[in-house]
Structures are given as structure tokens and as C-alpha cells.
């Protein structure tokens, strides 16, 4: 092979890498490697300035391949592919080396070991770049139709938005009725509008649109095909229906945390969850009453089922705001009511801070407890008592006799196992569906053409859920409205010289991505690129080693293996 | 069969992990994100799917100087192939045969399904495998008798 011109960039990641990997030592070790013409370290490879510098190098030094050793390719593969493209370099001649998740962060205890590993990983990356070939994306037609799973506020809003952009929508709701959680809410923060009315309006709007087809008591049971052209099967009221859609949005929402018996007194009369309390406030005619008796005192215990040491370690976001909003409503119903908020931290972020201020003005009292000394709830002769050590008064022990204890319960993921299996969607540590990147690709999943929206992704309040569902809707629109999508060109390829058609590749391929063609006097296998997923399942099946997946060729993998082992510590 | 273990104190087994772009690579990334430690002589090459790994790559890795190869398989989470677990197991079986035929101990190949959140299982596999390989000593041709018929 003729000589290559490879640029290598090693990222500090602002210390995330360079605190544990001697990046300068890595640079020195590889700068003399064959074909390397540029070897630099950079503070943040993903920054605009660093990308500009790489683009200048590509153009001025005529680089024909680059290696960026930074974070996991799950984060910035597309960032850098697009940078390469802008500089006129084929995006498939860029190689990402994972020095962060798979090196510096995994070996924070061993700088020397992590540095040696980095050198070897970068060398393997250079080996891969050296044999890289330009590839062109494969075009597929896209159906101007979308499937939305979940007919709550997120799914409804996305459906309307898509329909208005000219896209046909199939909206699936598991329950008999559309509207999810929000249809049961009365006054919601921050605008005091009723959830029921909001949902009514959205359902009306959705029904007005001819492009929206609603299926209730419906679930997705099968998915095949690729982005742009998924074949899905749904079951609704005992009937199975096959549909073709270009893209899918998952908006299946959340489940409420159910405290276990005895958790902060749960099970005692008068100990209720936030949603139960909200119902009581909503249904009150005049002053607040419980079991026919006037409610004089309410004690709220925050973070129930959230921010646990084990279990649900995350914050549920909406609960502080929802509780304070409800406390304001309760104060308005019964102006003399005494309300005690036993919290760990209050997160009334952004303009919700106004809720905190208003609740305080209306007489709410705040007490802060430590995770190590949670409040204790007991019942004596039918009277509830809460005991808490208040950090705001230097750990003073406070006893509150109260009519109600409200457990401020958070959100937990829905049990969606069947759906998750159909879609093969990855789930995060918190049990919710996982986006590719929380900031850069917040509604995309690793399954091309499948997006997540609303609280299926993690705790969100209704306006955050809608913001994400509109983001998902616009992602779907950009995909399907163009009429075509570009697929990864890293598909299988057959060497017709080696191939003696035996059919084993076709047998190994569930996508039927092989056809028999003439090559000179013989018959050989040829890959149908639009059908090929690039998994490589056919590669080990070929008895004459005639199949490679582009980018993962036999020679590429073998040279990477050799480079991982080459030389000393550099 | 065990052979002598030279310089066992300094011997740091090198492990090649074949991971997959969509599934096990995420689990391995997560281990790093959580700052879970495993030996830095573990190197990963990502491929699209564990059913696309050639047995000859595994032999190549051992012949060139890796002491062990670990297939971080997609298992039932594979987005491509429903029977991925069986396929990868077959590949592992063939590779172990190939290792034996070439005089290498087949226990130098290990396979386990690593899901996209399997950070802890991955780290445990690495530690255990590292320990096993350390006891076994560096890979060398002829460590087991050529069993080719």
C-alpha cells in the first residue's frame, strides 16, 4: 500500500484523561510511527477550536486518515465524522480510540499501566487508520409514517406535531383511554392549569387530524426492518395489525414509586403518598378534611423512593415542585393549616423557585434531615407523630403531631420488559430507557430510527416531557421527510475471486442479504447492501474466508491485534 | 501440561477483549464511567456483533502474544441475530479447537454475555480471568499436546 498521511490527536479531556494518562508520553511514543505526519495533544478534541485545527491539518497537510484518541465513540463518533467530512476527508477514514471510558477512568489507580495501555490502543488505532478506505453511505427510501408507543401527554403532543408536518402517525395507547398520568391531574404547576383539561384539548386536537390513527388497548409486539422502513406488528383488542413506518417514538412514561409497608409509616392511617394527597386536595369542598375530620397539620417527607443509597439513586425532579404547589393549594383551602416540609434538599429549580417563596409566605415550615437520620413516623392512639432531627437548628429534635403524613414519592421506570425486548432498547442504570448522550443526542437511541420521549427516559415534569417529545418529533421529521436515509456503509462484502458459491452465507443471514450472481464463468455471492446490517454473522460462516465487513476486515483486525502487542512501552 | 511459570511475579497477563459496538462496549464503557478498576493489560477491539468474530483472529491473538482472549458476547441482547448466543458459542468452540490443534490451552479463550449495563460482571470476569491466566503463565506453543487427529 502506498504511504499514508495520518494525523493523530490525543485528548486531555480537560483532565479526565490526562490526570491518569501521560498524554505527552503517548504522543511521543507514536509520533515516529510509520505514516504518522501529525501527532498532537489537545485539551478538548471536541471543542470548536480543536476541530478547526484538525480541519486545517487535514487540508494543509493533506491528511488521508485521522485518529482521535479521546472518549468513547458512543459520544463523539458522529461529531468527528462530520468534522472530517467538512474538511473534505471521507468520514470512514477517521478512527476513534477510547482513552477515557476504557482506559483513564478504568485505571485511575495505575497511571503507568493506563499510559502504556493508551500507547498500545493508539497504535492499534493507527493500524486501523492505515488500512481504512473511503466509504459512501447507502441510501434507503423512508416511509412518511411514524409509530408512537404511549398516548400520554408526550405521545399526544408528538403525534400532533408530526401530523402537522405531513407525517402519518399511528398512536398506540395501552390503556382504554388516552392521556396517561396527566389526565388525572387537576391544577398543575407552574401555570395552575388542569391536567385533565390539557389532555382533553390534546385528544381533541389529535382526533381532528386525519393523519393520526389512534389505537387504544394496543401494544407493539413485533418489529423488523430498518430505519426508514420498519415493519411492525401491533395487537389491539385481540386483533393483530401489520404496519410499515419510517420511525418509532417510545413515550411509555413512568410508574409511581410505591413505598413498602412500614416505610416512613406507610400503611398507618393518615400516611399517604403525594398523589393520594393531591387527590384529597383536589376533591376538597372548602377546608381540607381527612376521614371527616378537619386537617390542621400536614407533615411532608421528601425524597421517598428517590436518591436512595441502594435502589433508586436518582432524583425524581418533579416532586419538590409538585409538593410545594400542592402545599400552596392546601393553604388556600385552609388558611390556618400548619404544614411542615421535612426535606433532604429542595430542588425548586428555575422559575419554580417562586413556588418555594410563595409556600414559605403562606406559612410552610422547612426542616432538613440527614440521610443517616431519617424522620420516624409513629402512631399513638390513632394520632400520628413524626420525629426528626432538624439540621437547620443544629440537629434539634423536633416532634410533630400531625393529622396527615404525606410521603413525597418519586418516579420509577415502567415495567416494559416485553416492549424492551421487541425493540432491543438499552436501559440505563436507573432502569429508564437510555439516550445516546444526555446533552448532544438526548432523544436518540442506539437503535437507528427509534427515539425516546418523556418520562420513559427518566423523571421529568410535564413540560420537560413535552419538550423532549417535540425534540423526538423533529428528529423523526428530519429522518422521514427527506424521503431517504443514509445507512452505515460498513456492510459485508464478498471477494468474488475467492467465493465458490456454496450458499452458507445466505443461510447464516436472517436478512437474506445475499444474492447469487455471475462472475466470469462461475457463480458467486453478492451482498445486497440495503438489506445488510453489517453484523458480520456471515463472516465466520464462509468456508473460504471470502467475506469481510467493511472497516472490520480480516487484515484490519489482525493488524490491530499485532499493534496492541508491538514494541515496549514506547 | 501446566509447564513452569517463569517470572510469575512480574507476569501481567495480556487479555484481548472482543466487544460489540451496540451492547457489550457500552457495559465496558460503564465500568470505566463508574471508575471500577480492572487490570490495564486488558485491551478491547470492538466489532459489530460477537457472531462475526473469526476463530482465526483468536488464534492470531494468542500466537502473537496475548495470554487470553475474552469474547464479551451480545447474548440475547443482540440487535441483529436472535440466535446470537448459540452462534457465538459455536465460534468459541471452534476457536478452542483451533487453539488445541495449535498447541495452546483452550482455557485461554473465555466467553460471557456482557449486556449494555453489565459493568460489574465485566470487571469481575476480567479479574477472575486475569487470575486464571496468571496461574497458567504466559501463552506458549506446545503448552498442550497437539490434539489434531
XYZ file of C-alpha atoms in Angstrom:
719
model
C 0.000 0.000 0.000
C 1.228 3.458 -0.817
C 2.301 5.658 2.018
C -0.460 7.172 4.124
C -0.644 10.559 5.813
C -2.184 10.072 9.213
C -2.933 12.728 11.820
C -3.151 11.614 15.456
C -4.819 13.728 18.162
C -4.663 12.772 21.814
C -7.197 14.474 24.023
C -6.693 15.588 27.640
C -10.461 15.761 28.068
C -9.680 18.584 30.454
C -8.009 16.175 32.875
C -10.474 13.303 32.565
C -7.844 11.530 30.507
C -4.652 13.435 31.282
C -4.973 13.072 35.067
C -4.433 9.319 34.682
C -2.702 9.001 31.304
C 0.542 10.807 30.468
C -0.764 12.120 27.148
C 2.531 13.760 26.182
C 4.296 10.438 26.639
C 1.683 8.812 24.425
C 2.219 11.475 21.792
C 5.978 10.993 21.820
C 5.603 7.229 21.600
C 3.530 7.343 18.454
C 4.834 10.390 16.585
C 7.534 8.331 14.876
C 5.113 5.589 13.820
C 5.072 4.894 10.126
C 2.646 7.108 8.167
C 2.051 9.491 11.102
C 2.638 13.041 9.882
C 0.833 14.964 12.623
C 0.845 13.978 16.314
C -0.686 16.439 18.762
C -2.262 16.582 22.159
C -5.335 18.729 22.648
C -7.220 19.957 25.713
C -10.678 19.194 24.320
C -10.740 17.457 20.942
C -14.464 18.157 20.646
C -14.097 21.940 21.075
C -14.666 24.154 18.058
C -11.076 25.412 18.142
C -9.614 21.896 18.222
C -11.882 20.742 15.419
C -10.858 23.754 13.354
C -7.210 22.902 13.924
C -7.792 19.324 12.754
C -9.629 20.558 9.682
C -6.732 22.886 8.879
C -4.282 19.996 9.266
C -6.379 17.759 7.021
C -6.442 20.412 4.327
C -2.983 21.907 4.649
C -1.060 18.703 5.256
C -3.240 16.604 3.000
C -4.082 14.035 5.683
C -5.813 10.972 4.302
C -6.742 9.462 7.670
C -7.012 10.680 11.261
C -7.020 9.043 14.672
C -8.677 10.815 17.591
C -7.878 9.296 20.953
C -10.445 10.721 23.355
C -13.709 9.455 24.810
C -15.962 6.550 23.886
C -17.062 6.559 20.234
C -20.616 6.475 21.621
C -20.196 10.193 22.358
C -18.354 11.811 19.524
C -18.088 9.386 16.612
C -20.560 11.496 14.653
C -19.093 14.804 15.813
C -15.743 13.850 14.351
C -17.116 12.097 11.292
C -18.904 15.284 10.399
C -15.757 17.335 11.111
C -13.783 15.069 8.750
C -16.439 15.459 6.112
C -16.396 19.255 6.395
C -12.634 19.148 5.869
C -13.041 17.007 2.783
C -11.860 13.761 4.365
C -14.029 10.691 3.969
C -15.644 10.174 7.404
C -14.731 6.478 7.378
C -11.067 7.353 7.299
C -11.351 8.669 10.823
C -10.727 6.251 13.687
C -11.844 6.828 17.277
C -9.732 5.424 20.116
C -11.413 5.195 23.511
C -8.900 6.509 26.047
C -11.431 7.633 28.611
C -14.142 5.089 29.440
C -11.888 2.164 28.546
C -8.603 3.493 29.853
C -8.135 6.532 32.111
C -11.398 6.134 34.019
C -10.984 2.382 34.409
C -7.403 2.620 35.669
C -7.362 5.689 37.895
C -5.254 3.585 40.262
C -2.435 2.935 37.801
C -1.073 5.869 35.788
C 1.816 3.874 34.374
C -0.400 0.999 33.311
C -3.004 3.348 31.854
C -0.333 5.219 29.880
C 1.117 2.042 28.408
C -2.372 0.871 27.523
C -3.043 4.226 25.852
C 0.071 3.909 23.696
C -0.953 0.446 22.556
C -4.561 1.460 21.906
C -3.439 4.450 19.829
C -1.072 2.248 17.832
C -3.941 -0.120 17.086
C -5.992 2.898 16.025
C -3.206 3.974 13.680
C -3.141 0.447 12.248
C -6.856 0.674 11.596
C -6.489 4.124 10.009
C -3.660 2.872 7.826
C -5.883 0.324 6.088
C -9.020 2.490 6.119
C -10.796 3.028 2.841
C -13.275 5.732 1.862
C -16.861 4.508 2.114
C -20.072 6.051 0.816
C -23.338 5.790 2.749
C -26.102 3.516 1.477
C -29.350 5.296 0.647
C -32.722 3.852 1.601
C -36.185 5.240 0.943
C -38.108 6.359 4.034
C -41.822 5.967 4.728
C -43.518 9.212 5.788
C -45.158 7.397 8.681
C -44.339 7.149 12.356
C -45.362 4.914 15.219
C -45.707 6.395 18.693
C -45.926 3.996 21.620
C -47.651 5.704 24.536
C -50.600 8.089 24.400
C -49.840 10.286 27.390
C -49.021 13.964 27.206
C -45.700 13.257 25.438
C -47.069 10.868 22.835
C -50.094 13.038 22.111
C -48.065 16.195 21.673
C -45.551 14.439 19.385
C -48.392 12.947 17.313
C -49.982 16.349 16.700
C -46.652 17.877 15.818
C -45.803 15.106 13.348
C -49.234 15.212 11.720
C -48.892 18.951 11.200
C -45.632 18.326 9.374
C -47.389 15.988 6.965
C -46.412 12.703 8.579
C -48.882 9.883 9.181
C -48.950 8.763 12.804
C -50.076 5.554 14.449
C -50.561 6.330 18.140
C -50.620 3.318 20.456
C -52.066 3.501 23.964
C -52.015 0.504 26.280
C -54.974 1.679 28.371
C -58.580 2.159 27.292
C -58.168 5.920 27.332
C -55.550 8.329 26.085
C -53.891 10.774 28.441
C -51.644 8.807 30.769
C -50.988 10.242 34.218
C -51.757 13.823 33.337
C -55.427 13.156 32.555
C -55.957 12.517 36.272
C -54.240 15.677 37.470
C -56.099 18.799 38.448
C -54.180 22.017 38.937
C -50.577 21.634 37.821
C -47.563 23.828 38.408
C -46.382 26.312 37.267
C -49.478 27.639 35.494
C -52.274 26.195 37.676
C -53.954 24.751 34.627
C -55.738 21.451 34.988
C -54.075 18.389 33.541
C -57.458 16.978 32.667
C -58.245 19.984 30.505
C -54.852 19.955 28.836
C -55.322 16.319 27.893
C -58.882 16.888 26.712
C -57.624 19.600 24.420
C -54.773 17.469 23.088
C -57.064 14.487 22.470
C -59.498 16.735 20.636
C -56.700 18.126 18.500
C -55.337 14.663 17.765
C -58.759 13.352 16.755
C -59.254 16.304 14.416
C -56.227 15.282 12.375
C -56.835 12.758 9.643
C -53.211 11.757 9.587
C -53.401 10.423 13.167
C -54.745 6.919 13.732
C -55.314 6.076 17.395
C -55.205 2.531 18.735
C -56.233 2.047 22.377
C -55.686 -1.138 24.417
C -52.851 -1.628 21.977
C -49.270 -2.787 22.203
C -46.318 -3.249 19.900
C -45.454 -6.935 19.611
C -43.002 -7.226 16.717
C -40.518 -5.026 14.930
C -38.495 -5.803 11.824
C -36.841 -3.842 9.054
C -34.571 -0.826 9.292
C -34.944 2.877 9.909
C -36.974 4.428 7.174
C -38.835 1.201 6.718
C -39.759 -0.693 9.858
C -42.308 -3.483 9.667
C -44.167 -3.543 12.956
C -46.961 -5.693 14.274
C -49.367 -4.356 16.878
C -52.055 -6.079 18.890
C -55.167 -4.121 19.718
C -58.305 -5.555 21.302
C -57.400 -9.083 20.255
C -56.607 -8.128 16.690
C -53.152 -8.128 15.124
C -52.276 -5.454 12.590
C -49.157 -5.089 10.418
C -47.884 -1.591 9.741
C -44.990 -0.043 7.885
C -43.422 3.012 9.467
C -40.307 5.061 8.891
C -39.564 5.758 12.523
C -40.688 4.997 16.077
C -41.062 7.150 19.204
C -41.257 5.477 22.590
C -43.214 7.573 25.095
C -44.291 4.985 27.634
C -43.950 7.207 30.680
C -43.246 6.250 34.269
C -44.685 4.447 37.244
C -45.202 5.991 40.661
C -42.953 4.763 43.460
C -44.932 2.574 45.869
C -43.492 2.740 49.389
C -43.158 -0.604 51.080
C -45.251 -1.387 54.151
C -43.806 0.491 57.113
C -41.543 2.752 55.024
C -41.905 6.097 56.839
C -45.056 4.707 58.443
C -46.680 3.753 55.149
C -49.724 1.632 55.928
C -50.703 3.622 59.036
C -53.967 5.531 58.678
C -53.158 9.090 57.639
C -49.883 8.240 55.926
C -50.456 8.882 52.218
C -48.442 9.305 49.036
C -48.147 12.624 47.246
C -50.579 11.589 44.532
C -53.147 10.448 47.109
C -52.778 13.789 48.884
C -53.138 15.686 45.626
C -56.434 13.864 45.049
C -57.619 14.858 48.544
C -56.804 18.496 47.907
C -58.474 18.352 44.517
C -61.668 16.779 45.846
C -61.968 19.117 48.823
C -65.009 21.321 49.016
C -63.824 24.112 51.260
C -61.358 23.275 54.017
C -59.256 20.146 53.845
C -60.682 17.119 55.665
C -59.496 13.560 56.184
C -61.930 10.833 57.273
C -64.448 13.541 58.051
C -62.080 15.377 60.397
C -60.541 18.762 59.700
C -56.874 18.620 58.775
C -54.932 21.089 60.906
C -51.430 19.812 60.331
C -49.617 18.129 57.438
C -46.047 16.787 57.537
C -44.372 16.106 54.204
C -41.441 13.718 53.998
C -39.412 14.324 50.834
C -37.314 12.036 48.657
C -39.305 8.869 49.396
C -38.136 6.326 46.813
C -35.623 8.757 45.344
C -31.923 9.388 45.993
C -31.668 6.088 47.839
C -28.274 4.639 48.679
C -29.319 1.375 47.110
C -32.132 1.139 44.611
C -33.376 4.370 43.056
C -30.296 6.536 43.386
C -31.587 9.337 41.162
C -33.598 12.481 41.953
C -37.143 12.426 40.576
C -37.062 16.137 39.665
C -40.758 16.927 39.743
C -41.600 16.084 43.352
C -40.253 19.137 45.259
C -42.126 21.431 42.900
C -45.316 19.372 42.891
C -45.319 19.187 46.698
C -44.862 22.912 47.194
C -47.505 23.616 44.589
C -49.902 21.307 46.409
C -48.988 22.919 49.757
C -49.931 26.304 48.305
C -53.295 24.897 47.202
C -53.836 23.395 50.653
C -53.062 26.755 52.289
C -55.609 28.403 50.074
C -58.250 25.813 51.051
C -57.465 26.035 54.762
C -55.577 29.249 55.510
C -54.865 28.208 59.112
C -53.322 24.863 58.123
C -49.858 24.133 59.501
C -47.509 22.481 57.027
C -44.092 21.038 57.839
C -41.744 20.100 55.000
C -39.149 17.536 56.055
C -36.657 17.588 53.226
C -33.125 16.470 52.391
C -32.570 19.113 49.723
C -35.108 21.286 47.986
C -34.813 21.401 44.221
C -37.244 24.047 43.030
C -35.033 24.912 40.107
C -35.561 27.763 37.678
C -38.787 29.660 37.949
C -40.183 27.051 40.313
C -38.247 28.898 42.989
C -41.320 31.114 43.116
C -43.315 28.152 44.427
C -40.911 27.833 47.331
C -41.188 31.505 48.094
C -44.954 31.504 47.965
C -45.298 28.388 50.113
C -42.986 29.984 52.688
C -45.051 33.150 52.719
C -48.199 31.114 53.265
C -46.696 29.605 56.402
C -44.962 26.404 55.293
C -42.122 25.493 57.657
C -38.988 23.712 56.394
C -36.900 21.218 58.328
C -33.869 19.491 56.888
C -32.888 15.930 57.766
C -29.801 13.943 57.073
C -29.811 10.707 55.131
C -28.294 8.961 58.150
C -31.102 10.054 60.447
C -34.348 9.863 58.558
C -37.595 11.012 60.191
C -39.533 8.432 62.190
C -43.283 8.124 61.889
C -45.294 6.512 64.672
C -48.922 6.234 65.635
C -50.221 6.503 69.200
C -53.912 6.021 69.903
C -54.662 6.897 66.324
C -52.515 10.051 66.416
C -49.611 10.396 64.063
C -46.306 11.690 65.324
C -43.215 12.463 63.294
C -39.848 12.803 64.955
C -36.975 14.409 63.099
C -33.534 15.855 63.798
C -33.542 19.253 62.141
C -30.175 20.240 60.694
C -31.263 23.865 60.276
C -31.454 24.250 64.052
C -28.210 22.370 64.635
C -29.727 18.945 64.980
C -32.508 19.801 67.380
C -35.007 17.014 67.815
C -38.454 18.064 66.733
C -41.692 16.192 67.330
C -44.647 16.972 65.171
C -48.140 15.723 65.984
C -49.920 15.674 62.708
C -53.164 14.680 61.043
C -51.507 13.602 57.812
C -48.076 12.459 56.738
C -47.510 12.910 53.011
C -44.759 10.752 51.520
C -43.308 12.668 48.596
C -42.911 9.734 46.239
C -40.858 9.887 43.078
C -40.983 8.258 39.677
C -39.817 4.769 38.824
C -39.433 3.141 35.403
C -42.362 1.265 33.977
C -42.118 -2.485 33.725
C -41.838 -2.623 29.937
C -39.922 -5.836 29.549
C -41.869 -7.163 26.569
C -41.582 -3.886 24.659
C -37.906 -3.534 25.532
C -37.279 -6.982 24.119
C -39.171 -6.264 20.915
C -37.202 -3.064 20.335
C -33.902 -4.226 21.848
C -33.632 -0.840 23.517
C -30.863 -0.347 26.050
C -31.829 0.531 29.605
C -29.740 2.788 31.814
C -28.570 2.206 35.353
C -31.691 3.888 36.643
C -33.911 1.419 34.781
C -35.257 4.044 32.366
C -34.572 3.995 28.611
C -31.179 5.309 27.684
C -30.363 8.075 25.262
C -27.077 8.079 23.368
C -25.878 11.277 25.030
C -27.825 13.362 27.551
C -26.663 16.659 26.080
C -25.710 16.008 22.473
C -28.162 13.314 21.384
C -30.806 13.434 24.098
C -33.694 11.626 22.368
C -31.790 9.233 20.128
C -31.145 5.605 20.995
C -28.578 3.145 19.717
C -31.331 1.657 17.577
C -31.369 3.842 14.470
C -34.765 5.364 13.824
C -36.102 4.679 17.336
C -36.395 7.701 19.632
C -37.372 8.111 23.280
C -39.528 10.852 24.722
C -40.980 11.984 28.017
C -40.593 10.203 31.316
C -39.796 6.862 29.650
C -36.272 8.249 29.607
C -36.138 9.399 33.209
C -38.081 11.540 35.677
C -39.490 14.659 34.046
C -42.342 17.025 34.776
C -44.970 17.515 32.097
C -43.368 20.480 30.357
C -39.976 18.788 30.275
C -41.671 15.664 28.920
C -43.319 17.651 26.150
C -40.064 19.419 25.297
C -38.402 16.050 24.793
C -41.347 14.669 22.828
C -41.209 17.630 20.459
C -37.472 17.048 20.097
C -38.178 13.420 19.198
C -40.871 14.534 16.750
C -38.455 16.842 14.980
C -35.844 14.055 14.809
C -38.447 11.795 13.205
C -39.430 14.539 10.770
C -35.839 15.187 9.671
C -35.479 11.473 9.070
C -38.664 10.692 7.176
C -39.480 13.950 5.369
C -36.291 13.878 3.348
C -37.621 10.778 1.629
C -34.420 8.865 2.068
C -31.984 7.983 4.831
C -28.337 7.206 4.702
C -27.291 3.939 6.261
C -23.941 2.914 7.595
C -21.800 1.710 4.706
C -19.951 -0.684 6.989
C -21.635 -3.712 5.458
C -20.383 -7.090 4.338
C -18.557 -7.566 1.070
C -17.629 -10.723 -0.842
C -14.371 -11.311 -2.632
C -15.629 -12.827 -5.907
C -12.219 -14.314 -6.658
C -12.300 -16.441 -3.520
C -16.035 -17.189 -3.479
C -17.278 -20.510 -4.883
C -20.994 -20.106 -4.209
C -21.975 -22.592 -1.528
C -24.885 -20.683 -0.027
C -23.657 -20.890 3.581
C -23.549 -17.082 3.832
C -27.175 -16.785 2.790
C -28.053 -19.499 5.278
C -26.282 -17.563 8.031
C -28.078 -14.312 7.189
C -31.559 -13.731 8.679
C -31.932 -10.648 6.458
C -31.482 -12.504 3.158
C -28.814 -10.001 2.212
C -27.078 -12.232 -0.333
C -27.838 -12.914 -3.957
C -26.260 -15.286 -6.411
C -24.582 -13.524 -9.344
C -22.356 -14.452 -12.266
C -18.688 -13.662 -12.004
C -16.921 -14.669 -15.175
C -17.654 -18.354 -15.581
C -18.688 -19.044 -12.022
C -21.499 -18.184 -9.686
C -20.643 -16.158 -6.602
C -22.395 -14.474 -3.687
C -23.018 -10.743 -3.715
C -24.193 -8.611 -0.780
C -27.492 -6.723 -1.099
C -26.259 -3.627 0.682
C -29.591 -2.092 1.711
C -30.540 -5.312 3.457
C -27.192 -5.973 5.090
C -26.945 -4.826 8.715
C -23.192 -5.198 8.850
C -23.311 -7.618 11.791
C -20.802 -9.987 10.229
C -22.709 -13.137 11.158
C -21.811 -14.480 7.711
C -18.086 -13.830 8.119
C -17.148 -16.904 10.187
C -19.647 -18.990 8.199
C -17.704 -18.658 4.946
C -15.546 -21.745 4.409
C -13.126 -19.931 2.091
C -12.737 -16.680 4.073
C -14.204 -14.630 1.242
C -16.349 -12.277 3.365
C -15.291 -9.160 5.247
C -17.293 -6.439 6.945
C -16.019 -3.066 5.732
C -13.988 -1.412 8.460
C -13.564 -4.772 10.226
C -11.685 -6.658 7.532
C -9.575 -9.679 8.384
C -6.431 -7.660 7.695
C -7.659 -4.738 9.821
C -8.385 -6.849 12.894
C -5.144 -8.796 12.585
C -3.034 -5.672 12.264
C -4.813 -4.117 15.256
C -4.016 -7.231 17.300
C -0.383 -7.010 16.275
C -0.146 -3.309 17.119
C -1.672 -3.844 20.558
C 1.290 -6.104 21.246
C 4.015 -4.257 19.367
C 7.124 -2.772 20.944
C 7.780 -1.952 24.564
C 6.347 0.940 26.457
C 7.274 3.275 23.642
C 0.798 -29.750 30.995
C 0.944 -26.783 33.344
C 4.570 -26.170 32.475
C 6.783 -23.975 34.546
C 5.817 -20.407 35.236
C 8.756 -18.151 34.687
C 8.898 -14.767 36.362
C 5.437 -15.304 37.758
C 5.767 -12.265 39.984
C 6.171 -9.794 37.141
C 3.937 -11.665 34.761
C 0.967 -9.491 33.852
C -1.292 -11.430 31.520
C -2.454 -9.537 28.454
C -6.104 -10.032 27.667
C -7.755 -9.179 24.367
C -11.464 -8.487 24.645
C -13.695 -8.640 21.610
C -16.618 -6.391 22.430
C -19.583 -5.269 20.370
C -20.429 -1.735 19.266
C -24.031 -1.750 20.416
C -24.085 -3.884 23.532
C -21.016 -5.033 25.415
C -18.904 -1.993 24.581
C -21.479 0.064 26.490
C -21.141 -2.213 29.513
C -17.357 -1.876 29.397
C -17.682 1.902 28.998
C -19.966 1.971 32.011
C -17.372 0.175 34.118
C -14.971 2.997 33.286
C -17.582 5.679 33.892
C -18.094 4.227 37.366
C -14.311 4.170 37.895
C -14.371 0.434 38.520
C -10.876 -0.917 38.241
C -9.598 -3.906 36.309
C -6.102 -4.708 35.054
C -4.802 -2.205 32.455
C -3.430 -5.053 30.360
C -6.989 -5.654 29.177
C -7.407 -4.323 25.615
C -10.633 -4.091 23.691
C -11.338 -4.352 19.987
C -14.951 -3.548 19.136
C -16.777 -5.335 16.352
C -20.412 -5.029 15.263
C -21.542 -8.378 16.685
C -19.880 -11.216 18.563
C -21.198 -13.681 15.976
C -18.928 -12.033 13.412
C -15.684 -12.940 15.175
C -13.436 -15.310 13.259
C -11.846 -18.162 15.230
C -8.629 -17.408 13.331
C -8.480 -13.941 14.953
C -8.457 -15.584 18.365
C -5.639 -17.930 17.379
C -3.792 -14.974 15.843
C -4.070 -13.013 19.105
C -2.689 -15.893 21.179
C 0.068 -16.664 18.675
C 1.166 -13.021 18.613
C 1.401 -12.773 22.383
C -1.941 -12.296 24.115
C -2.298 -14.621 27.084
C -6.051 -14.780 26.893
C -8.977 -13.737 24.726
C -12.360 -12.832 26.156
C -15.456 -12.606 23.993
C -17.847 -10.076 25.522
C -20.817 -11.522 23.676
C -24.080 -9.807 22.795
C -26.051 -12.752 24.126
C -29.807 -12.386 23.892
C -29.496 -8.576 23.643
C -28.043 -8.792 20.137
C -29.835 -6.303 17.893
C -29.002 -8.323 14.786
C -29.300 -12.037 15.368
C -31.842 -13.834 17.502
C -29.607 -16.877 17.830
C -26.522 -14.812 18.595
C -25.777 -16.693 21.820
C -25.616 -20.047 20.005
C -23.621 -18.620 17.134
C -21.022 -17.008 19.353
C -20.800 -20.175 21.441
C -20.128 -22.139 18.264
C -17.390 -19.709 17.260
C -15.850 -20.006 20.714
C -15.985 -23.785 20.454
C -14.279 -23.767 17.071
C -11.654 -21.330 18.310
C -10.898 -23.549 21.285
C -10.422 -26.491 18.914
C -8.122 -24.327 16.844
C -6.115 -23.371 19.917
C -5.740 -27.025 20.905
C -4.718 -28.034 17.405
C -2.005 -25.434 17.565
C -0.746 -26.453 20.949
C -2.419 -23.773 23.110
C -4.509 -24.315 26.177
C -8.163 -23.769 25.225
C -8.929 -22.137 28.583
C -7.157 -19.081 27.171
C -10.438 -18.314 25.473
C -13.374 -17.312 27.613
C -16.764 -16.099 26.607
C -19.634 -14.490 28.504
C -22.559 -12.314 27.553
C -21.945 -8.735 28.694
C -25.043 -6.568 28.498
C -25.070 -2.811 28.000
C -25.189 -2.187 31.774
C -23.089 -5.198 32.832
C -20.240 -3.110 34.252
C -19.756 -5.145 37.391
C -19.985 -8.577 35.738
C -17.425 -7.423 33.184
C -14.986 -6.258 35.832
C -15.430 -9.492 37.769
C -14.835 -11.550 34.637
C -11.653 -9.603 33.933
C -10.323 -10.050 37.455
C -11.089 -13.755 37.520
C -9.744 -14.394 34.038
C -6.609 -12.405 34.834
C -6.126 -14.548 37.916
C -6.619 -17.783 35.949
C -4.156 -16.693 33.269
C -1.639 -15.616 35.859
C -1.650 -19.106 37.286
C -1.423 -20.576 33.818
C 1.593 -18.466 32.886
C 2.366 -16.799 29.562
C 0.874 -18.413 26.471
C 3.319 -20.614 24.643
C 3.002 -23.016 21.773
C 3.121 -26.604 22.923
C 1.675 -25.891 26.369
C -0.849 -28.580 25.491
C -0.330 -31.550 23.188
C -1.466 -31.070 19.632
C -4.685 -32.991 19.550
C -5.285 -32.768 15.848
C -6.452 -36.078 14.521
